Structure formats: C-alpha cells, structure tokens
Amino acid sequence: MKYIRHLLVLFAAVACTHIDAQTTGAAPRSSNDSPIPAASHGSISESNAAVFKACAVAPTANGACPLDAVFGLFKLAPNNDVLDFKVSNTVPRAINQNYGWILKLNQKTGKVRVLERMTLPETPKTWGAGGQPYGTSADRKTLSLDVTLTIYDGTISKSWDVANGDPPGHYLISAYVEDSAPVQFEFDVIDPR
C-alpha cells in the first residue's frame, strides 16, 4: 500500500452524489480490535443511508459529519491535481492505479480529523506511509491512520494507489470523521484482463 497525499477535489463535490456508496455499521475504534467482516451490500446501503440521515439533522455545532460519500478511481497529475474521477467498486490491480473516497460534509471549510482503517483480504508485502499511523492488527491485514484533512467546498477526500505486492480480493475502508459514525467502502481489487 502506498498512500497519496490528500487531493484538491473542488470538482469532486459534484461527483459526491449518492451513487450506492457503501457504509457499514460501527467498527471497532481501537487499532487492537478485530475488524468487522464485510456486510452484505443491502445492509451496507441501509447503514450508509442512516449515517447520512443522522448527519443531515445534526446541528453543525456538534462538529463535522458526512452527508454523502462516493468511492472510485482517480486519475492524478504528477502534482496530485485531480484530472479525472470515476465512480467504481472495482480497482484494477495495476501498479500506481489511484483509488479512494470523497465525502461531502456538513461544513464548507476548515479541517477535520479522520481515522481511516483499511482491511485487506491478506497481508500485503508492505504498508506504505502517509498520515500518522494509528496501529495495525495482529495479522497485519488492517492498518489504521490518523489524518487531518482540509475541507474544500464542503468535501474531503483521501486516495491510495496500488503498490507491488498488494493482494487481489475484497477490501474494506472505514473513515471516521471526527466523532461521527463510520463511513465504510467495500471494493474489489482485481487483476486486469
């Protein structure tokens, strides 16, 4: 896993319309806790809707929380400017393929703390660096990062890129924005045809 710096995604706010973004229920908050197994797509969508609905009625004084989310493939320029974003739940296992999430928040500007947890189907050859490592699971399949992201026009985003040794299979990313319920993204990393 190799992490890419947060992205300036001003145009991505448009892409952050709820297109079956996936969210699961509360996951463990401690890096020593076991990851929650992936839920079925139906329960993920239902949980996603509940998280966004709760945020929509929460007072903004309670802090930042997610209103919507989308996951997909990024195409980045050498300076990490976003050239293109495509909604997808499938990531080609091609070195340097960029992928990640965009969250629409209940705040337009500022900074937010996000605990991000990524769980892989098996241990990767290496976990890349980026953000403040919060911990790894005992089996090294799950990495947690503590990052502070800048809100651009009501959105935040985070991306990763496929690195040599990343396993194919089913992945899960959980993003805890401040003290809100987690937003989780399920996707498959597959070998290109």
Coordinates of N, CA, C and O in Angstrom, one line a residue, residues 48-187:
N48 N -25.4 3.1 5.4 CA -25.0 4.3 4.8 C -26.1 5.4 4.8 O -25.8 6.5 5.3
A49 N -27.3 5.0 4.5 CA -28.4 6.0 4.5 C -28.6 6.5 5.9 O -28.9 7.7 6.1
A50 N -28.5 5.6 6.9 CA -28.7 6.0 8.3 C -27.7 7.0 8.8 O -28.0 8.0 9.5
V51 N -26.4 6.8 8.4 CA -25.3 7.7 8.8 C -25.6 9.0 8.2 O -25.5 10.1 8.9
F52 N -25.9 9.1 6.9 CA -26.1 10.4 6.2 C -27.3 11.1 6.8 O -27.3 12.3 6.9
K53 N -28.4 10.3 7.1 CA -29.6 10.9 7.6 C -29.4 11.6 9.0 O -29.8 12.7 9.2
A54 N -28.6 10.8 9.8 CA -28.3 11.4 11.1 C -27.5 12.6 11.0 O -27.7 13.6 11.8
C55 N -26.6 12.7 10.1 CA -25.7 13.9 10.0 C -26.6 15.0 9.4 O -26.4 16.2 9.8
A56 N -27.5 14.8 8.5 CA -28.3 15.8 7.9 C -29.1 16.6 9.0 O -29.4 17.8 8.8
V57 N -29.5 15.9 10.0 CA -30.3 16.6 11.1 C -29.5 17.0 12.3 O -30.0 17.7 13.2
A58 N -28.2 16.7 12.3 CA -27.4 17.0 13.4 C -27.0 18.5 13.4 O -26.7 19.0 12.3
P59 N -27.0 19.2 14.5 CA -26.5 20.6 14.5 C -25.0 20.7 14.1 O -24.2 19.9 14.5
T60 N -24.7 21.7 13.2 CA -23.3 21.8 12.8 C -22.4 22.1 14.0 O -21.2 21.8 13.9
A61 N -22.9 22.6 15.1 CA -22.1 22.9 16.3 C -21.6 21.6 16.9 O -20.6 21.6 17.6
N62 N -22.2 20.4 16.5 CA -21.7 19.1 17.0 C -20.4 18.7 16.3 O -19.9 17.7 16.6
G63 N -20.0 19.4 15.3 CA -18.8 19.1 14.5 C -19.1 18.5 13.2 O -20.3 18.3 12.8
A64 N -18.1 18.3 12.4 CA -18.2 17.8 11.1 C -18.7 16.3 11.0 O -18.3 15.5 11.9
C65 N -19.6 16.1 10.1 CA -20.0 14.7 9.9 C -20.4 14.5 8.4 O -20.6 15.5 7.7
P66 N -20.4 13.3 7.9 CA -20.6 13.1 6.5 C -22.1 13.1 6.1 O -23.0 12.5 6.7
L67 N -22.4 13.8 4.9 CA -23.7 13.8 4.4 C -23.9 12.9 3.2 O -25.0 12.5 2.8
D68 N -22.8 12.6 2.5 CA -22.8 11.7 1.4 C -21.4 11.2 1.1 O -20.4 11.7 1.7
A69 N -21.2 10.2 0.3 CA -19.9 9.6 0.0 C -19.9 8.9 -1.3 O -21.0 8.5 -1.8
V70 N -18.7 8.8 -1.9 CA -18.6 8.1 -3.1 C -17.1 7.5 -3.1 O -16.2 8.1 -2.5
F71 N -17.0 6.4 -3.8 CA -15.7 5.7 -3.9 C -15.4 5.5 -5.4 O -16.3 5.2 -6.2
G72 N -14.1 5.5 -5.7 CA -13.8 5.3 -7.1 C -12.4 5.4 -7.5 O -11.5 5.4 -6.6
L73 N -12.1 5.6 -8.8 CA -10.8 5.6 -9.3 C -10.4 7.1 -9.6 O -11.2 7.8 -10.3
F74 N -9.2 7.5 -9.2 CA -8.7 8.8 -9.5 C -7.7 8.7 -10.6 O -6.9 7.7 -10.7
K75 N -7.6 9.7 -11.4 CA -6.5 9.9 -12.4 C -5.9 11.2 -11.9 O -6.5 12.3 -11.9
L76 N -4.6 11.1 -11.5 CA -3.9 12.3 -10.9 C -2.8 12.8 -11.8 O -2.1 12.0 -12.5
A77 N -2.6 14.1 -11.8 CA -1.4 14.7 -12.5 C -0.2 14.5 -11.6 O -0.3 14.1 -10.4
P78 N 1.0 14.7 -12.1 CA 2.2 14.5 -11.3 C 2.2 15.3 -10.0 O 2.8 14.9 -9.0
N79 N 1.5 16.5 -10.0 CA 1.5 17.3 -8.8 C 0.3 16.9 -7.9 O 0.0 17.7 -7.0
N80 N -0.4 15.8 -8.2 CA -1.5 15.3 -7.4 C -2.8 16.1 -7.7 O -3.8 15.9 -7.0
D81 N -2.9 17.0 -8.7 CA -4.1 17.6 -9.1 C -5.0 16.5 -9.7 O -4.5 15.6 -10.4
V82 N -6.3 16.5 -9.4 CA -7.2 15.5 -9.9 C -7.5 15.8 -11.4 O -8.0 16.9 -11.7
L83 N -7.2 14.9 -12.3 CA -7.6 15.0 -13.7 C -8.9 14.4 -14.0 O -9.6 14.9 -14.9
D84 N -9.3 13.3 -13.3 CA -10.5 12.6 -13.6 C -10.9 11.8 -12.3 O -10.0 11.4 -11.6
F85 N -12.2 11.5 -12.2 CA -12.7 10.7 -11.1 C -13.8 9.8 -11.7 O -14.7 10.4 -12.4
K86 N -13.7 8.5 -11.5 CA -14.8 7.6 -12.0 C -15.3 6.8 -10.8 O -14.5 6.1 -10.2
V87 N -16.6 6.8 -10.6 CA -17.2 6.0 -9.5 C -17.0 4.5 -9.9 O -17.3 4.1 -11.0
S88 N -16.5 3.7 -9.0 CA -16.2 2.3 -9.2 C -16.1 1.6 -7.9 O -15.5 2.1 -7.0
N89 N -16.5 0.4 -7.9 CA -16.3 -0.5 -6.7 C -15.3 -1.6 -7.1 O -15.1 -2.6 -6.4
T90 N -14.6 -1.4 -8.2 CA -13.6 -2.3 -8.7 C -12.3 -1.5 -9.0 O -12.4 -0.5 -9.7
V91 N -11.2 -2.0 -8.4 CA -9.9 -1.3 -8.7 C -9.0 -2.3 -9.4 O -8.7 -3.4 -8.9
P92 N -8.5 -1.9 -10.6 CA -7.6 -2.8 -11.3 C -6.3 -2.9 -10.5 O -5.7 -1.9 -10.0
R93 N -5.8 -4.1 -10.3 CA -4.5 -4.3 -9.6 C -3.3 -4.0 -10.5 O -2.6 -4.9 -11.0
A94 N -3.2 -2.7 -10.8 CA -2.1 -2.2 -11.7 C -1.3 -1.2 -10.9 O -1.9 -0.3 -10.2
I95 N 0.0 -1.4 -10.8 CA 0.9 -0.5 -10.1 C 0.5 1.0 -10.4 O 0.4 1.4 -11.5
N96 N 0.4 1.7 -9.3 CA 0.1 3.2 -9.3 C -1.3 3.5 -9.7 O -1.6 4.7 -9.9
Q97 N -2.2 2.6 -9.8 CA -3.6 2.9 -10.0 C -4.1 3.6 -8.8 O -4.0 3.1 -7.7
N98 N -4.6 4.8 -8.9 CA -5.1 5.6 -7.8 C -6.6 5.3 -7.5 O -7.4 5.2 -8.5
Y99 N -7.0 5.1 -6.2 CA -8.3 4.9 -5.8 C -8.6 5.5 -4.5 O -7.6 5.8 -3.7
G100 N -9.8 5.8 -4.2 CA -10.1 6.4 -2.9 C -11.5 6.9 -2.8 O -12.4 6.5 -3.6
W101 N -11.7 7.7 -1.8 CA -13.1 8.1 -1.4 C -13.2 9.7 -1.4 O -12.2 10.3 -1.2
I102 N -14.4 10.1 -1.5 CA -14.8 11.6 -1.4 C -16.0 11.6 -0.5 O -16.9 10.9 -0.7
L103 N -15.9 12.5 0.5 CA -17.0 12.6 1.4 C -17.5 14.1 1.4 O -16.7 15.0 1.4
K104 N -18.8 14.2 1.3 CA -19.5 15.5 1.4 C -19.8 15.7 2.8 O -20.4 14.8 3.5
L105 N -19.4 16.9 3.4 CA -19.6 17.1 4.8 C -20.6 18.2 5.1 O -21.0 18.9 4.2
N106 N -21.0 18.3 6.3 CA -22.0 19.4 6.7 C -21.3 20.7 7.0 O -21.9 21.6 7.5
Q107 N -20.0 20.8 6.7 CA -19.2 22.1 6.8 C -18.6 22.4 5.5 O -18.2 21.5 4.8
K108 N -18.5 23.7 5.1 CA -17.9 24.1 3.9 C -16.4 24.2 3.9 O -15.7 24.0 2.9
T109 N -15.8 24.6 5.0 CA -14.4 24.9 5.1 C -13.8 24.4 6.5 O -14.6 24.0 7.3
G110 N -12.5 24.5 6.6 CA -11.9 24.1 7.9 C -11.1 22.8 7.7 O -10.7 22.4 6.6
K111 N -10.8 22.2 8.8 CA -10.0 21.0 8.9 C -10.8 20.0 9.7 O -11.4 20.4 10.7
V112 N -10.6 18.7 9.4 CA -11.3 17.6 10.2 C -10.3 16.5 10.4 O -9.4 16.3 9.6
R113 N -10.4 15.9 11.5 CA -9.6 14.7 11.9 C -10.4 13.5 11.4 O -11.6 13.4 11.7
V114 N -9.7 12.6 10.7 CA -10.3 11.4 10.2 C -9.4 10.2 10.6 O -8.2 10.2 10.4
L115 N -10.0 9.2 11.2 CA -9.4 7.9 11.5 C -9.8 7.0 10.4 O -11.0 6.8 10.1
E116 N -8.8 6.6 9.6 CA -9.1 5.8 8.4 C -8.5 4.4 8.7 O -7.4 4.2 9.1
R117 N -9.3 3.4 8.4 CA -8.9 2.0 8.6 C -9.1 1.2 7.4 O -10.2 1.2 6.8
M118 N -8.0 0.5 6.9 CA -8.1 -0.3 5.7 C -7.8 -1.7 6.0 O -6.8 -2.0 6.6
T119 N -8.7 -2.6 5.6 CA -8.6 -4.0 5.8 C -8.5 -4.7 4.4 O -9.3 -4.5 3.6
L120 N -7.4 -5.5 4.3 CA -7.2 -6.3 3.0 C -7.5 -7.7 3.2 O -7.6 -8.2 4.3
P121 N -7.7 -8.5 2.1 CA -8.0 -9.9 2.2 C -6.9 -10.7 2.8 O -7.1 -11.8 3.3
E122 N -5.6 -10.2 2.6 CA -4.5 -10.9 3.2 C -3.4 -9.9 3.4 O -3.5 -8.7 2.9
T123 N -2.4 -10.2 4.1 CA -1.3 -9.3 4.5 C -0.5 -8.8 3.2 O -0.1 -9.7 2.4
P124 N -0.4 -7.5 3.0 CA 0.4 -7.0 1.9 C 1.9 -7.2 2.1 O 2.3 -7.4 3.2
K125 N 2.7 -7.1 1.0 CA 4.1 -7.1 1.2 C 4.6 -6.0 2.1 O 5.5 -6.2 2.9
T126 N 4.0 -4.8 1.9 CA 4.4 -3.7 2.7 C 3.2 -2.7 2.9 O 2.3 -2.7 2.0
W127 N 3.1 -2.0 4.0 CA 2.1 -0.9 4.1 C 2.9 0.4 3.9 O 3.9 0.6 4.5
G128 N 2.4 1.2 3.0 CA 3.1 2.5 2.7 C 2.9 3.5 3.9 O 2.3 3.2 4.9
A129 N 3.5 4.6 3.8 CA 3.4 5.6 4.8 C 2.5 6.7 4.3 O 2.3 7.0 3.1
G130 N 2.0 7.5 5.3 CA 1.2 8.7 5.0 C 0.2 8.8 6.1 O -0.3 7.9 6.6
G131 N 0.1 10.0 6.6 CA -0.7 10.2 7.8 C 0.1 9.7 9.0 O 1.2 9.3 8.9
Q132 N -0.6 9.8 10.2 CA 0.0 9.3 11.4 C -0.4 7.9 11.7 O -1.6 7.7 11.9
P133 N 0.4 6.9 11.6 CA 0.0 5.5 11.8 C -0.6 5.4 13.2 O -0.1 5.9 14.2
Y134 N -1.8 4.8 13.3 CA -2.6 4.6 14.5 C -2.4 3.2 15.0 O -2.6 3.0 16.2
G135 N -2.1 2.3 14.1 CA -1.8 0.9 14.5 C -2.2 -0.1 13.4 O -2.8 0.3 12.4
T136 N -1.7 -1.3 13.6 CA -2.0 -2.4 12.7 C -2.6 -3.5 13.5 O -2.3 -3.7 14.7
S137 N -3.4 -4.3 12.8 CA -3.9 -5.5 13.5 C -2.8 -6.5 13.7 O -1.8 -6.5 13.1
A138 N -3.1 -7.5 14.6 CA -2.1 -8.5 14.9 C -1.7 -9.3 13.6 O -0.5 -9.7 13.4
D139 N -2.7 -9.5 12.7 CA -2.4 -10.3 11.5 C -1.8 -9.4 10.3 O -1.6 -9.8 9.3
R140 N -1.7 -8.1 10.6 CA -1.2 -7.1 9.7 C -2.0 -6.9 8.4 O -1.6 -6.3 7.4
K141 N -3.3 -7.4 8.5 CA -4.2 -7.2 7.3 C -4.9 -5.8 7.4 O -5.4 -5.4 6.4
T142 N -4.9 -5.2 8.6 CA -5.6 -3.9 8.8 C -4.6 -2.9 9.3 O -3.9 -3.1 10.3
L143 N -4.7 -1.7 8.7 CA -3.9 -0.6 9.1 C -4.8 0.6 9.4 O -5.8 0.8 8.7
S144 N -4.5 1.3 10.5 CA -5.3 2.5 10.8 C -4.4 3.7 10.7 O -3.3 3.6 11.2
L145 N -4.9 4.8 10.2 CA -4.2 6.0 10.0 C -5.0 7.1 10.7 O -6.2 7.2 10.5
D146 N -4.4 8.1 11.3 CA -5.0 9.2 11.9 C -4.5 10.4 11.0 O -3.3 10.7 11.0
V147 N -5.4 11.0 10.3 CA -5.1 12.1 9.4 C -5.9 13.4 9.6 O -7.1 13.2 10.1
T148 N -5.4 14.5 9.3 CA -6.2 15.8 9.4 C -6.3 16.2 7.9 O -5.3 16.3 7.2
L149 N -7.5 16.4 7.5 CA -7.8 16.7 6.1 C -8.4 18.1 6.0 O -9.2 18.5 6.9
T150 N -8.1 18.9 5.0 CA -8.7 20.2 4.7 C -10.0 20.0 3.9 O -10.0 19.3 3.0
I151 N -11.0 20.7 4.4 CA -12.3 20.7 3.7 C -12.2 21.7 2.6 O -11.9 22.9 2.8
Y152 N -12.5 21.3 1.3 CA -12.6 22.1 0.2 C -14.0 22.1 -0.3 O -14.5 21.1 -0.8
D153 N -14.6 23.3 -0.2 CA -16.0 23.5 -0.7 C -16.9 22.3 -0.3 O -17.7 21.8 -1.0
G154 N -16.8 22.0 1.0 CA -17.7 21.0 1.6 C -17.3 19.6 1.4 O -18.1 18.7 1.8
T155 N -16.1 19.3 0.8 CA -15.7 17.9 0.6 C -14.3 17.6 1.2 O -13.5 18.6 1.3
I156 N -14.1 16.4 1.5 CA -12.7 15.9 1.8 C -12.5 14.6 1.0 O -13.5 14.0 0.6
S157 N -11.3 14.3 0.8 CA -11.0 13.1 0.0 C -9.7 12.5 0.5 O -8.9 13.2 1.1
K158 N -9.5 11.2 0.2 CA -8.3 10.5 0.5 C -8.1 9.5 -0.6 O -9.0 8.8 -1.0
S159 N -6.9 9.3 -1.0 CA -6.6 8.3 -2.0 C -5.4 7.5 -1.6 O -4.6 7.8 -0.8
W160 N -5.4 6.3 -2.3 CA -4.3 5.4 -2.2 C -3.9 5.0 -3.6 O -4.6 5.3 -4.5
D161 N -2.8 4.3 -3.7 CA -2.5 3.8 -5.0 C -2.0 2.3 -4.9 O -1.5 1.9 -3.8
V162 N -2.3 1.5 -5.9 CA -1.9 0.1 -5.9 C -0.4 0.0 -5.9 O 0.2 0.7 -6.7
A163 N 0.2 -0.7 -5.0 CA 1.6 -0.9 -4.9 C 1.9 -2.4 -5.2 O 1.1 -3.3 -5.1
N164 N 3.2 -2.6 -5.6 CA 3.6 -4.0 -5.8 C 3.4 -4.8 -4.5 O 3.8 -4.4 -3.5
G165 N 2.8 -6.0 -4.7 CA 2.6 -6.8 -3.5 C 1.2 -6.7 -2.9 O 0.9 -7.4 -2.0
D166 N 0.4 -5.7 -3.4 CA -1.0 -5.6 -2.9 C -1.8 -6.9 -3.4 O -1.7 -7.2 -4.5
P167 N -2.5 -7.5 -2.5 CA -3.2 -8.7 -2.9 C -4.5 -8.4 -3.6 O -5.1 -7.4 -3.4
P168 N -4.9 -9.3 -4.5 CA -6.2 -9.1 -5.1 C -7.3 -9.6 -4.1 O -7.0 -10.2 -3.1
G169 N -8.5 -9.2 -4.3 CA -9.6 -9.6 -3.4 C -10.4 -8.4 -2.9 O -10.4 -7.3 -3.4
H170 N -11.2 -8.7 -1.8 CA -12.1 -7.8 -1.2 C -11.5 -7.0 -0.2 O -10.9 -7.5 0.8
Y171 N -11.6 -5.6 -0.3 CA -11.1 -4.7 0.6 C -12.2 -3.9 1.3 O -13.3 -3.8 0.8
L172 N -11.9 -3.3 2.5 CA -12.8 -2.5 3.2 C -12.1 -1.3 3.8 O -11.0 -1.5 4.4
I173 N -12.6 -0.1 3.6 CA -12.1 1.1 4.2 C -13.1 1.7 5.1 O -14.3 1.8 4.6
S174 N -12.7 2.0 6.3 CA -13.6 2.7 7.2 C -13.1 4.1 7.5 O -11.9 4.3 7.7
A175 N -13.9 5.1 7.4 CA -13.5 6.5 7.6 C -14.4 7.1 8.7 O -15.6 7.3 8.6
Y176 N -13.7 7.4 9.9 CA -14.4 8.1 11.0 C -14.1 9.5 10.9 O -12.9 9.9 11.1
V177 N -15.1 10.4 10.6 CA -14.9 11.8 10.6 C -15.2 12.4 12.0 O -16.4 12.3 12.4
E178 N -14.2 12.9 12.6 CA -14.4 13.4 14.0 C -15.0 12.4 14.8 O -14.6 11.3 14.9
D179 N -16.2 12.7 15.4 CA -16.9 11.7 16.3 C -18.1 11.1 15.6 O -19.0 10.5 16.3
S180 N -18.2 11.2 14.3 CA -19.4 10.7 13.6 C -19.3 9.1 13.5 O -18.3 8.5 13.6
A181 N -20.4 8.6 13.1 CA -20.4 7.1 12.8 C -19.6 6.9 11.6 O -19.4 7.8 10.8
P182 N -19.0 5.7 11.4 CA -18.1 5.5 10.3 C -18.8 5.4 9.0 O -19.9 4.9 8.9
V183 N -18.1 5.8 7.9 CA -18.5 5.6 6.6 C -17.5 4.5 6.1 O -16.3 4.7 6.2
Q184 N -18.0 3.5 5.5 CA -17.2 2.4 5.0 C -17.4 2.1 3.6 O -18.5 2.2 3.1
F185 N -16.3 1.8 2.9 CA -16.3 1.5 1.5 C -15.8 0.1 1.2 O -14.7 -0.2 1.6
E186 N -16.6 -0.7 0.5 CA -16.2 -2.1 0.1 C -15.9 -2.0 -1.3 O -16.6 -1.4 -2.1
F187 N -14.8 -2.7 -1.7 CA -14.4 -2.7 -3.1 C -13.6 -3.9 -3.4 O -13.0 -4.5 -2.4

